[in-house]
Amino acid sequence: MSSPIFFVTPDASRAVGLALLPIDLFLVTERKDYTVAWLQSQGIKTLVLSSNYNNTGKMLEDGRTVKFLSDNSKTQAPNILIFKPSDKIDLIVKRNGYKLIANQGFLNKKFEDKVSFYRLCVRYKLPIPDSMISKLGELSFWQAKEMFGLPFIVQFGRGWAGSTTFFIYDENKYLELQKKFFGTVVKFSQKIDGITVLNNACVTWDGKVLISEPAVQIAGSLFGGLEGSTFGRQWGGKLISNSQKTKIRGITQIVGSIMAREGYLGWFGLDFVISQNGKVLLSENNARLTASFSFYTQLEVLAGSDSTLLSHHIASFLREKLPTWQNQEFVGSQVSLRGDPERISYVKKSLPQGVYNENLGFCRYGVGVRDLKKASEVYIGFPQAGERLPKNSEIVSLEMNREVIDRKHNLYPETRQLSRSALSKVNCE
């Protein structure tokens, strides 16, 4: 792919996987750190805005970004790659004559919004937990309890990292939620005891659906996080049976084909719940680049892939033909620890990002799992001192090329301890 690709993101760490691809990559980001220095050493021309927008749309509107795109687009309409679509970005792209390497906001909402995706699942008879759509105030606590048991789940259409998913254990909590959001359309559903699973997939420009192996998700509750959130994932380790994998692949193929018919292109990821009796149920659709896209791309490249899922995502919008993508099995784990969901924080003290040993001893600087040389090593992404952390943002991330979940789907104690130790080294106010 010879056309310049401009990745606009507040978080430069998301560009690490992209930097491993044979593309003409440019980066617009907000903060200078070791990752930015490494990207520049790889020949990637970078604009650092030194801003606190934490918003891709505002970054695109910045006059310095407009000039950077114009100066480096080789007389072509700049190809803008983003993490998450929005209506605002659509307007900016249209106004400036850019080409967006992402779906428009309305398509993202159609498939990612939990209310609309539920309706799609019902329409196509896809296997989902017992659920219904209603407005808060129309269904009493006792009616919901009778239908779904306790705890039952209330989900708003849009949310991030479990921030709009509520587990209702008693009437008081339900009435409090109902009073605050009276009349809002939400999804009520049964809580399924089991494990949560995800995959990554891609709709190509000619309508094919490429589907990765599934990964087991790490529950946020293991770290005292929001119930319903996930704090990482593990590929490999044979924690999912072959029959469950086949079921997941079949559901993903159906969903991807539906999305393709609606004009959707590129990367998406599905979340599943596997109940204690082994039943596979579809939960959510992340109709965009997923949180794991850069990490997953590193794992693909490390496994020797010369045609990655991310390459096919980009090619789907540029309508370019690539070598056939080969699904691969590998082992890799990622843990992401988030900050306060209710307030902005500022980092007073931290450690350098890079490769550490199992005792949190610093080995060398690095940018991701690609830098690990031993199975005992771990990449840890720390924030910089002085950095502003938005609400519910990632504080510390760990990447490993080994398993971190045991056969009972619990984190290994040493991984939990290392994660907590790493988090304790970051002092925020």
Short mmCIF file of C-alpha atoms in Angstrom, two decimals:
data_model
loop_
_atom_site.label_atom_id
_atom_site.label_comp_id
_atom_site.label_asym_id
_atom_site.label_seq_id
_atom_site.Cartn_x
_atom_site.Cartn_y
_atom_site.Cartn_z
CA MET A 1 0.00 0.00 0.00
CA SER A 2 1.79 3.09 -1.26
CA SER A 3 -0.74 5.78 -0.30
CA PRO A 4 0.18 7.75 2.85
CA ILE A 5 -1.81 6.75 5.94
CA PHE A 6 -2.33 9.35 8.68
CA PHE A 7 -3.16 7.84 12.07
CA VAL A 8 -4.71 10.46 14.35
CA THR A 9 -4.84 9.37 18.00
CA PRO A 10 -4.35 10.84 21.49
CA ASP A 11 -2.51 7.61 22.45
CA ALA A 12 0.66 6.92 20.46
CA SER A 13 0.94 3.38 21.87
CA ARG A 14 -1.89 2.39 19.52
CA ALA A 15 0.48 3.03 16.60
CA VAL A 16 3.01 0.31 17.54
CA GLY A 17 1.28 -2.44 15.58
CA LEU A 18 0.83 -0.13 12.58
CA ALA A 19 4.56 0.65 12.59
CA LEU A 20 5.29 -3.01 11.88
CA LEU A 21 3.31 -2.97 8.61
CA PRO A 22 4.73 -2.14 5.16
CA ILE A 23 2.78 1.12 4.84
CA ASP A 24 3.67 4.79 4.48
CA LEU A 25 2.58 5.81 7.98
CA PHE A 26 2.30 9.29 9.48
CA LEU A 27 1.20 9.98 13.07
CA VAL A 28 -0.63 12.85 14.77
CA THR A 29 -0.67 12.51 18.56
CA GLU A 30 -0.75 14.61 21.73
CA ARG A 31 2.23 13.76 23.92
CA LYS A 32 5.92 13.12 23.39
CA ASP A 33 7.10 9.93 25.09
CA TYR A 34 9.39 6.98 24.47
CA THR A 35 6.89 5.38 22.07
CA VAL A 36 6.84 8.52 19.91
CA ALA A 37 10.66 8.60 19.91
CA TRP A 38 10.72 4.93 18.85
CA LEU A 39 8.16 5.52 16.09
CA GLN A 40 10.21 8.41 14.78
CA SER A 41 13.32 6.19 14.82
CA GLN A 42 11.40 3.82 12.54
CA GLY A 43 11.05 6.62 10.01
CA ILE A 44 7.47 7.59 10.90
CA LYS A 45 6.96 11.32 10.56
CA THR A 46 5.07 12.53 13.62
CA LEU A 47 3.24 15.68 14.67
CA VAL A 48 3.03 16.07 18.46
CA LEU A 49 0.38 18.64 19.38
CA SER A 50 1.34 18.88 23.10
CA SER A 51 -2.38 19.22 23.84
CA ASN A 52 -4.92 17.68 26.19
CA TYR A 53 -7.83 17.24 23.79
CA ASN A 54 -8.15 13.47 24.34
CA ASN A 55 -10.47 13.71 21.36
CA THR A 56 -9.62 12.75 17.79
CA GLY A 57 -12.16 15.17 16.32
CA LYS A 58 -10.59 18.15 18.11
CA MET A 59 -7.13 16.97 17.04
CA LEU A 60 -8.29 16.86 13.41
CA GLU A 61 -9.63 20.42 13.67
CA ASP A 62 -6.36 21.81 15.02
CA GLY A 63 -4.73 24.07 12.42
CA ARG A 64 -1.36 22.36 12.89
CA THR A 65 -2.95 19.01 11.99
CA VAL A 66 -4.60 20.49 8.90
CA LYS A 67 -1.23 21.83 7.71
CA PHE A 68 0.59 18.56 8.51
CA LEU A 69 -1.93 16.57 6.45
CA SER A 70 -1.72 19.00 3.55
CA ASP A 71 2.09 19.09 3.54
CA ASN A 72 2.48 15.31 3.55
CA SER A 73 -0.41 13.94 1.49
CA LYS A 74 1.40 14.00 -1.90
CA THR A 75 -1.41 15.96 -3.61
CA GLN A 76 -3.86 13.15 -2.74
CA ALA A 77 -6.81 13.36 -0.37
CA PRO A 78 -5.27 12.38 3.00
CA ASN A 79 -6.22 8.88 4.21
CA ILE A 80 -7.26 9.34 7.86
CA LEU A 81 -7.10 6.30 10.13
CA ILE A 82 -8.88 6.61 13.48
CA PHE A 83 -9.61 4.37 16.45
CA LYS A 84 -13.29 5.10 17.01
CA PRO A 85 -15.79 6.71 14.58
CA SER A 86 -18.02 9.65 15.44
CA ASP A 87 -20.44 11.97 13.68
CA LYS A 88 -18.11 14.89 14.38
CA ILE A 89 -15.21 13.18 12.63
CA ASP A 90 -17.49 12.44 9.65
CA LEU A 91 -18.29 16.16 9.33
CA ILE A 92 -14.63 17.22 9.56
CA VAL A 93 -13.57 14.63 6.97
CA LYS A 94 -16.32 15.68 4.57
CA ARG A 95 -15.62 19.40 5.03
CA ASN A 96 -11.89 19.01 4.37
CA GLY A 97 -12.11 16.45 1.57
CA TYR A 98 -10.28 13.71 3.48
CA LYS A 99 -10.71 9.96 2.94
CA LEU A 100 -11.68 8.14 6.13
CA ILE A 101 -10.22 4.70 6.84
CA ALA A 102 -13.10 3.88 9.16
CA ASN A 103 -16.83 3.46 8.90
CA GLN A 104 -19.11 6.43 9.33
CA GLY A 105 -20.52 7.11 12.78
CA PHE A 106 -24.04 5.96 11.92
CA LEU A 107 -22.78 2.50 10.89
CA ASN A 108 -20.73 2.19 14.06
CA LYS A 109 -23.79 3.09 16.17
CA LYS A 110 -26.03 0.71 14.25
CA PHE A 111 -23.92 -2.28 15.23
CA GLU A 112 -22.23 -1.19 18.46
CA ASP A 113 -25.16 0.41 20.28
CA LYS A 114 -26.33 -2.30 22.68
CA VAL A 115 -30.02 -1.56 22.13
CA SER A 116 -29.90 -1.60 18.33
CA PHE A 117 -27.57 -4.61 18.23
CA TYR A 118 -29.97 -6.53 20.48
CA ARG A 119 -32.76 -5.86 17.98
CA LEU A 120 -30.55 -7.10 15.16
CA CYS A 121 -29.75 -10.29 17.10
CA VAL A 122 -33.45 -10.93 17.68
CA ARG A 123 -34.23 -10.30 14.01
CA TYR A 124 -31.65 -12.85 12.85
CA LYS A 125 -32.32 -15.32 15.68
CA LEU A 126 -28.77 -15.19 17.01
CA PRO A 127 -28.10 -16.86 20.40
CA ILE A 128 -28.09 -14.21 23.15
CA PRO A 129 -28.82 -14.11 26.89
CA ASP A 130 -32.49 -13.61 27.86
CA SER A 131 -33.05 -9.89 27.34
CA MET A 132 -35.57 -7.18 26.55
CA ILE A 133 -35.66 -3.48 25.66
CA SER A 134 -37.64 -1.05 27.81
CA LYS A 135 -37.56 2.50 29.15
CA LEU A 136 -36.45 3.03 32.73
CA GLY A 137 -39.69 3.59 34.62
CA GLU A 138 -41.80 1.19 32.56
CA LEU A 139 -40.52 -1.99 34.18
CA SER A 140 -40.60 -2.29 37.96
CA PHE A 141 -37.80 -3.86 39.95
CA TRP A 142 -40.04 -6.78 40.88
CA GLN A 143 -41.04 -7.40 37.27
CA ALA A 144 -37.39 -7.39 36.16
CA LYS A 145 -36.45 -9.68 39.05
CA GLU A 146 -39.21 -12.11 38.08
CA MET A 147 -38.05 -12.16 34.45
CA PHE A 148 -34.26 -12.26 34.89
CA GLY A 149 -33.49 -13.17 38.51
CA LEU A 150 -30.90 -11.41 40.67
CA PRO A 151 -28.65 -9.82 39.86
CA PHE A 152 -30.03 -8.65 36.53
CA ILE A 153 -28.19 -6.33 34.15
CA VAL A 154 -29.22 -2.90 32.86
CA GLN A 155 -27.20 -1.57 29.93
CA PHE A 156 -27.38 1.77 28.17
CA GLY A 157 -26.83 1.86 24.43
CA ARG A 158 -23.34 3.32 24.54
CA GLY A 159 -20.53 2.91 27.03
CA TRP A 160 -16.83 2.15 27.45
CA ALA A 161 -15.11 -0.37 29.72
CA GLY A 162 -18.32 -1.25 31.54
CA SER A 163 -19.10 2.38 32.43
CA THR A 164 -22.79 2.13 31.45
CA THR A 165 -23.42 -1.46 32.52
CA PHE A 166 -25.15 -1.86 35.89
CA PHE A 167 -25.62 -5.05 37.91
CA ILE A 168 -28.80 -4.72 39.96
CA TYR A 169 -28.82 -6.64 43.24
CA ASP A 170 -31.55 -4.78 45.12
CA GLU A 171 -34.49 -2.43 44.65
CA ASN A 172 -32.73 0.62 46.08
CA LYS A 173 -30.00 0.56 43.44
CA TYR A 174 -32.57 0.08 40.71
CA LEU A 175 -34.74 2.97 41.92
CA GLU A 176 -31.68 5.21 42.13
CA LEU A 177 -30.76 4.38 38.53
CA GLN A 178 -34.37 4.80 37.39
CA LYS A 179 -34.65 8.25 39.01
CA LYS A 180 -31.40 9.46 37.46
CA PHE A 181 -32.18 8.23 33.93
CA PHE A 182 -35.97 8.07 33.90
CA GLY A 183 -37.38 7.39 30.44
CA THR A 184 -34.06 6.29 28.92
CA VAL A 185 -34.25 3.26 26.62
CA VAL A 186 -32.07 0.47 28.03
CA LYS A 187 -31.48 -3.24 27.68
CA PHE A 188 -32.45 -5.55 30.56
CA SER A 189 -30.80 -8.96 30.55
CA GLN A 190 -30.04 -12.05 32.56
CA LYS A 191 -26.60 -12.35 34.16
CA ILE A 192 -24.89 -15.46 32.82
CA ASP A 193 -22.40 -17.17 35.09
CA GLY A 194 -19.44 -18.18 32.98
CA ILE A 195 -16.53 -16.64 31.08
CA THR A 196 -16.42 -13.83 28.55
CA VAL A 197 -14.65 -14.30 25.24
CA LEU A 198 -13.77 -11.99 22.36
CA ASN A 199 -12.44 -12.21 18.84
CA ASN A 200 -11.23 -9.85 16.14
CA ALA A 201 -12.59 -9.92 12.61
CA CYS A 202 -12.51 -7.93 9.39
CA VAL A 203 -14.94 -7.40 6.51
CA THR A 204 -12.88 -7.09 3.31
CA TRP A 205 -13.82 -4.86 0.38
CA ASP A 206 -15.08 -7.91 -1.55
CA GLY A 207 -17.34 -9.06 1.28
CA LYS A 208 -15.23 -11.80 2.88
CA VAL A 209 -15.19 -12.10 6.68
CA LEU A 210 -11.78 -12.82 8.23
CA ILE A 211 -12.04 -14.22 11.76
CA SER A 212 -9.33 -14.55 14.42
CA GLU A 213 -9.03 -17.19 17.09
CA PRO A 214 -11.00 -16.26 20.23
CA ALA A 215 -9.40 -14.89 23.40
CA VAL A 216 -10.56 -15.27 26.99
CA GLN A 217 -11.23 -11.93 28.69
CA ILE A 218 -9.96 -10.99 32.14
CA ALA A 219 -12.74 -9.68 34.37
CA GLY A 220 -12.23 -6.20 35.80
CA SER A 221 -13.66 -7.34 39.12
CA LEU A 222 -10.42 -9.28 39.73
CA PHE A 223 -8.76 -5.90 40.23
CA GLY A 224 -11.62 -4.15 41.99
CA GLY A 225 -12.75 -2.49 38.76
CA LEU A 226 -16.21 -1.82 37.43
CA GLU A 227 -18.36 -4.94 37.40
CA GLY A 228 -19.02 -5.85 33.80
CA SER A 229 -15.74 -4.35 32.57
CA THR A 230 -12.81 -6.34 31.25
CA PHE A 231 -9.17 -5.69 32.10
CA GLY A 232 -7.41 -7.69 29.43
CA ARG A 233 -7.42 -10.83 27.36
CA GLN A 234 -5.43 -13.99 26.62
CA TRP A 235 -5.02 -15.71 23.28
CA GLY A 236 -4.08 -19.36 23.34
CA GLY A 237 -3.89 -21.78 26.22
CA LYS A 238 -6.70 -24.11 25.09
CA LEU A 239 -9.23 -22.60 27.50
CA ILE A 240 -12.01 -22.83 24.91
CA SER A 241 -13.12 -26.15 23.41
CA ASN A 242 -12.99 -26.81 19.66
CA SER A 243 -16.78 -27.05 19.47
CA GLN A 244 -17.11 -23.66 21.20
CA LYS A 245 -14.59 -22.17 18.78
CA THR A 246 -16.61 -23.53 15.87
CA LYS A 247 -19.78 -21.99 17.30
CA ILE A 248 -18.06 -18.62 17.81
CA ARG A 249 -16.71 -18.67 14.27
CA GLY A 250 -20.13 -19.50 12.83
CA ILE A 251 -21.85 -16.65 14.71
CA THR A 252 -19.10 -14.22 13.68
CA GLN A 253 -19.49 -15.22 10.04
CA ILE A 254 -23.23 -14.51 10.20
CA VAL A 255 -22.75 -11.13 11.92
CA GLY A 256 -19.95 -10.13 9.55
CA SER A 257 -22.06 -11.01 6.52
CA ILE A 258 -24.95 -8.91 7.86
CA MET A 259 -22.57 -6.00 8.41
CA ALA A 260 -21.12 -6.37 4.91
CA ARG A 261 -24.61 -6.18 3.36
CA GLU A 262 -25.15 -2.90 5.22
CA GLY A 263 -21.95 -1.44 3.75
CA TYR A 264 -19.65 -2.01 6.72
CA LEU A 265 -15.94 -2.45 6.01
CA GLY A 266 -12.90 -3.39 8.03
CA TRP A 267 -12.16 -4.41 11.60
CA PHE A 268 -14.74 -5.36 14.24
CA GLY A 269 -14.80 -7.58 17.30
CA LEU A 270 -17.51 -9.58 19.02
CA ASP A 271 -17.90 -10.36 22.72
CA PHE A 272 -19.39 -13.69 23.82
CA VAL A 273 -20.39 -15.31 27.08
CA ILE A 274 -19.77 -19.03 27.54
CA SER A 275 -22.09 -20.28 30.29
CA GLN A 276 -21.06 -22.82 32.91
CA ASN A 277 -22.85 -25.54 30.92
CA GLY A 278 -20.81 -24.63 27.82
CA LYS A 279 -23.42 -22.69 25.84
CA VAL A 280 -22.04 -19.91 23.60
CA LEU A 281 -24.06 -16.67 23.66
CA LEU A 282 -23.39 -13.48 21.70
CA SER A 283 -23.07 -10.39 23.88
CA GLU A 284 -21.77 -7.27 22.12
CA ASN A 285 -20.36 -5.94 18.85
CA ASN A 286 -17.39 -3.56 18.88
CA ALA A 287 -17.86 -2.18 15.37
CA ARG A 288 -14.48 -0.47 15.00
CA LEU A 289 -10.85 -1.08 15.81
CA THR A 290 -10.89 -2.91 19.14
CA ALA A 291 -8.76 -2.19 22.21
CA SER A 292 -6.51 -5.14 21.34
CA PHE A 293 -5.80 -4.24 17.69
CA SER A 294 -2.20 -3.05 18.15
CA PHE A 295 -1.30 -5.88 20.53
CA TYR A 296 -2.91 -8.48 18.26
CA THR A 297 -1.00 -7.11 15.26
CA GLN A 298 2.29 -7.46 17.15
CA LEU A 299 1.43 -11.10 17.91
CA GLU A 300 0.65 -11.75 14.25
CA VAL A 301 3.95 -10.23 13.09
CA LEU A 302 5.90 -12.14 15.75
CA ALA A 303 4.25 -15.34 14.47
CA GLY A 304 5.61 -14.59 11.00
CA SER A 305 2.52 -13.22 9.28
CA ASP A 306 3.16 -11.14 6.15
CA SER A 307 -0.54 -10.27 5.72
CA THR A 308 -2.11 -9.12 8.99
CA LEU A 309 -5.73 -8.46 9.92
CA LEU A 310 -4.86 -4.77 10.34
CA SER A 311 -3.42 -4.64 6.82
CA HIS A 312 -6.70 -6.01 5.50
CA HIS A 313 -8.62 -3.42 7.53
CA ILE A 314 -6.74 -0.62 5.77
CA ALA A 315 -6.92 -2.32 2.36
CA SER A 316 -10.70 -2.72 2.66
CA PHE A 317 -11.11 1.07 2.51
CA LEU A 318 -8.43 1.60 -0.13
CA ARG A 319 -9.90 -1.29 -2.16
CA GLU A 320 -6.49 -2.91 -2.56
CA LYS A 321 -5.91 -6.63 -2.93
CA LEU A 322 -3.52 -8.25 -0.45
CA PRO A 323 -2.07 -11.76 -0.06
CA THR A 324 -4.51 -14.19 1.55
CA TRP A 325 -4.81 -13.75 5.30
CA GLN A 326 -4.00 -16.87 7.33
CA ASN A 327 -5.60 -17.34 10.75
CA GLN A 328 -2.90 -18.27 13.26
CA GLU A 329 -2.82 -19.74 16.74
CA PHE A 330 -0.41 -18.17 19.22
CA VAL A 331 -0.15 -17.33 22.90
CA GLY A 332 -0.19 -13.78 24.19
CA SER A 333 -1.77 -11.91 27.11
CA GLN A 334 -2.58 -8.31 27.86
CA VAL A 335 -3.67 -6.73 31.16
CA SER A 336 -5.00 -3.17 31.30
CA LEU A 337 -5.56 -1.41 34.62
CA ARG A 338 -7.78 1.67 34.60
CA GLY A 339 -8.05 4.73 36.79
CA ASP A 340 -10.89 6.41 38.65
CA PRO A 341 -14.08 6.25 36.56
CA GLU A 342 -15.41 9.47 38.11
CA ARG A 343 -12.54 11.95 38.00
CA ILE A 344 -9.55 13.21 36.04
CA SER A 345 -6.17 12.38 37.58
CA TYR A 346 -2.65 13.75 37.23
CA VAL A 347 0.43 11.54 37.47
CA LYS A 348 2.88 12.72 40.14
CA LYS A 349 5.28 9.77 40.06
CA SER A 350 5.76 6.78 37.78
CA LEU A 351 8.27 4.32 36.30
CA PRO A 352 9.68 4.24 32.75
CA GLN A 353 7.82 2.22 30.16
CA GLY A 354 9.67 -0.85 28.95
CA VAL A 355 10.59 -4.46 29.61
CA TYR A 356 10.61 -5.72 33.21
CA ASN A 357 11.33 -9.05 34.90
CA GLU A 358 8.91 -10.92 37.12
CA ASN A 359 10.16 -8.98 40.18
CA LEU A 360 9.41 -5.61 38.53
CA GLY A 361 13.09 -5.08 37.83
CA PHE A 362 13.71 -2.79 34.85
CA CYS A 363 15.50 -4.52 31.95
CA ARG A 364 15.33 -2.04 29.03
CA TYR A 365 13.09 0.45 27.30
CA GLY A 366 10.45 -0.90 24.94
CA VAL A 367 7.11 -0.27 23.25
CA GLY A 368 5.27 -3.60 23.43
CA VAL A 369 5.25 -7.37 23.41
CA ARG A 370 7.50 -7.24 20.33
CA ASP A 371 10.42 -6.29 22.63
CA LEU A 372 10.29 -9.39 24.86
CA LYS A 373 13.20 -11.82 24.60
CA LYS A 374 12.29 -14.28 27.38
CA ALA A 375 9.02 -15.87 28.49
CA SER A 376 9.65 -14.49 31.99
CA GLU A 377 9.75 -10.90 30.76
CA VAL A 378 6.80 -8.51 30.60
CA TYR A 379 6.31 -5.23 28.79
CA ILE A 380 4.77 -2.58 31.07
CA GLY A 381 3.37 0.67 29.75
CA PHE A 382 3.58 3.32 32.48
CA PRO A 383 2.27 6.89 32.15
CA GLN A 384 4.69 9.80 32.34
CA ALA A 385 5.00 12.02 35.41
CA GLY A 386 2.87 15.10 34.84
CA GLU A 387 0.51 13.32 32.45
CA ARG A 388 -3.21 14.09 32.64
CA LEU A 389 -5.36 10.96 32.82
CA PRO A 390 -9.02 11.32 31.74
CA LYS A 391 -11.79 9.54 33.65
CA ASN A 392 -11.62 5.74 33.52
CA SER A 393 -8.49 5.83 31.36
CA GLU A 394 -5.79 3.20 31.27
CA ILE A 395 -3.04 3.79 33.82
CA VAL A 396 -0.85 0.72 33.42
CA SER A 397 -0.77 -1.97 30.71
CA LEU A 398 1.11 -5.26 30.76
CA GLU A 399 1.87 -7.39 27.69
CA MET A 400 3.23 -10.94 27.82
CA ASN A 401 3.92 -13.73 25.35
CA ARG A 402 2.69 -16.37 27.79
CA GLU A 403 -0.51 -17.56 29.48
CA VAL A 404 -1.78 -15.67 32.54
CA ILE A 405 -5.09 -17.51 33.14
CA ASP A 406 -5.39 -20.97 34.70
CA ARG A 407 -7.81 -23.75 33.75
CA LYS A 408 -10.43 -22.32 36.11
CA HIS A 409 -10.18 -19.00 34.25
CA ASN A 410 -8.54 -17.18 37.13
CA LEU A 411 -5.44 -15.03 36.87
CA TYR A 412 -2.26 -16.72 37.99
CA PRO A 413 -1.35 -15.27 41.44
CA GLU A 414 2.03 -14.04 40.19
CA THR A 415 0.37 -12.09 37.36
CA ARG A 416 -2.12 -10.52 39.74
CA GLN A 417 0.68 -9.57 42.14
CA LEU A 418 2.87 -8.14 39.37
CA SER A 419 -0.07 -6.11 38.02
CA ARG A 420 -0.89 -4.69 41.43
CA SER A 421 2.77 -3.92 42.13
CA ALA A 422 3.05 -2.07 38.82
CA LEU A 423 -0.08 -0.07 39.54
CA SER A 424 1.23 0.84 43.02
CA LYS A 425 4.26 2.52 41.42
CA VAL A 426 2.04 5.15 39.81
CA ASN A 427 1.17 7.99 42.18
CA CYS A 428 -1.79 10.09 41.00
CA GLU A 429 -3.61 13.04 42.48
#
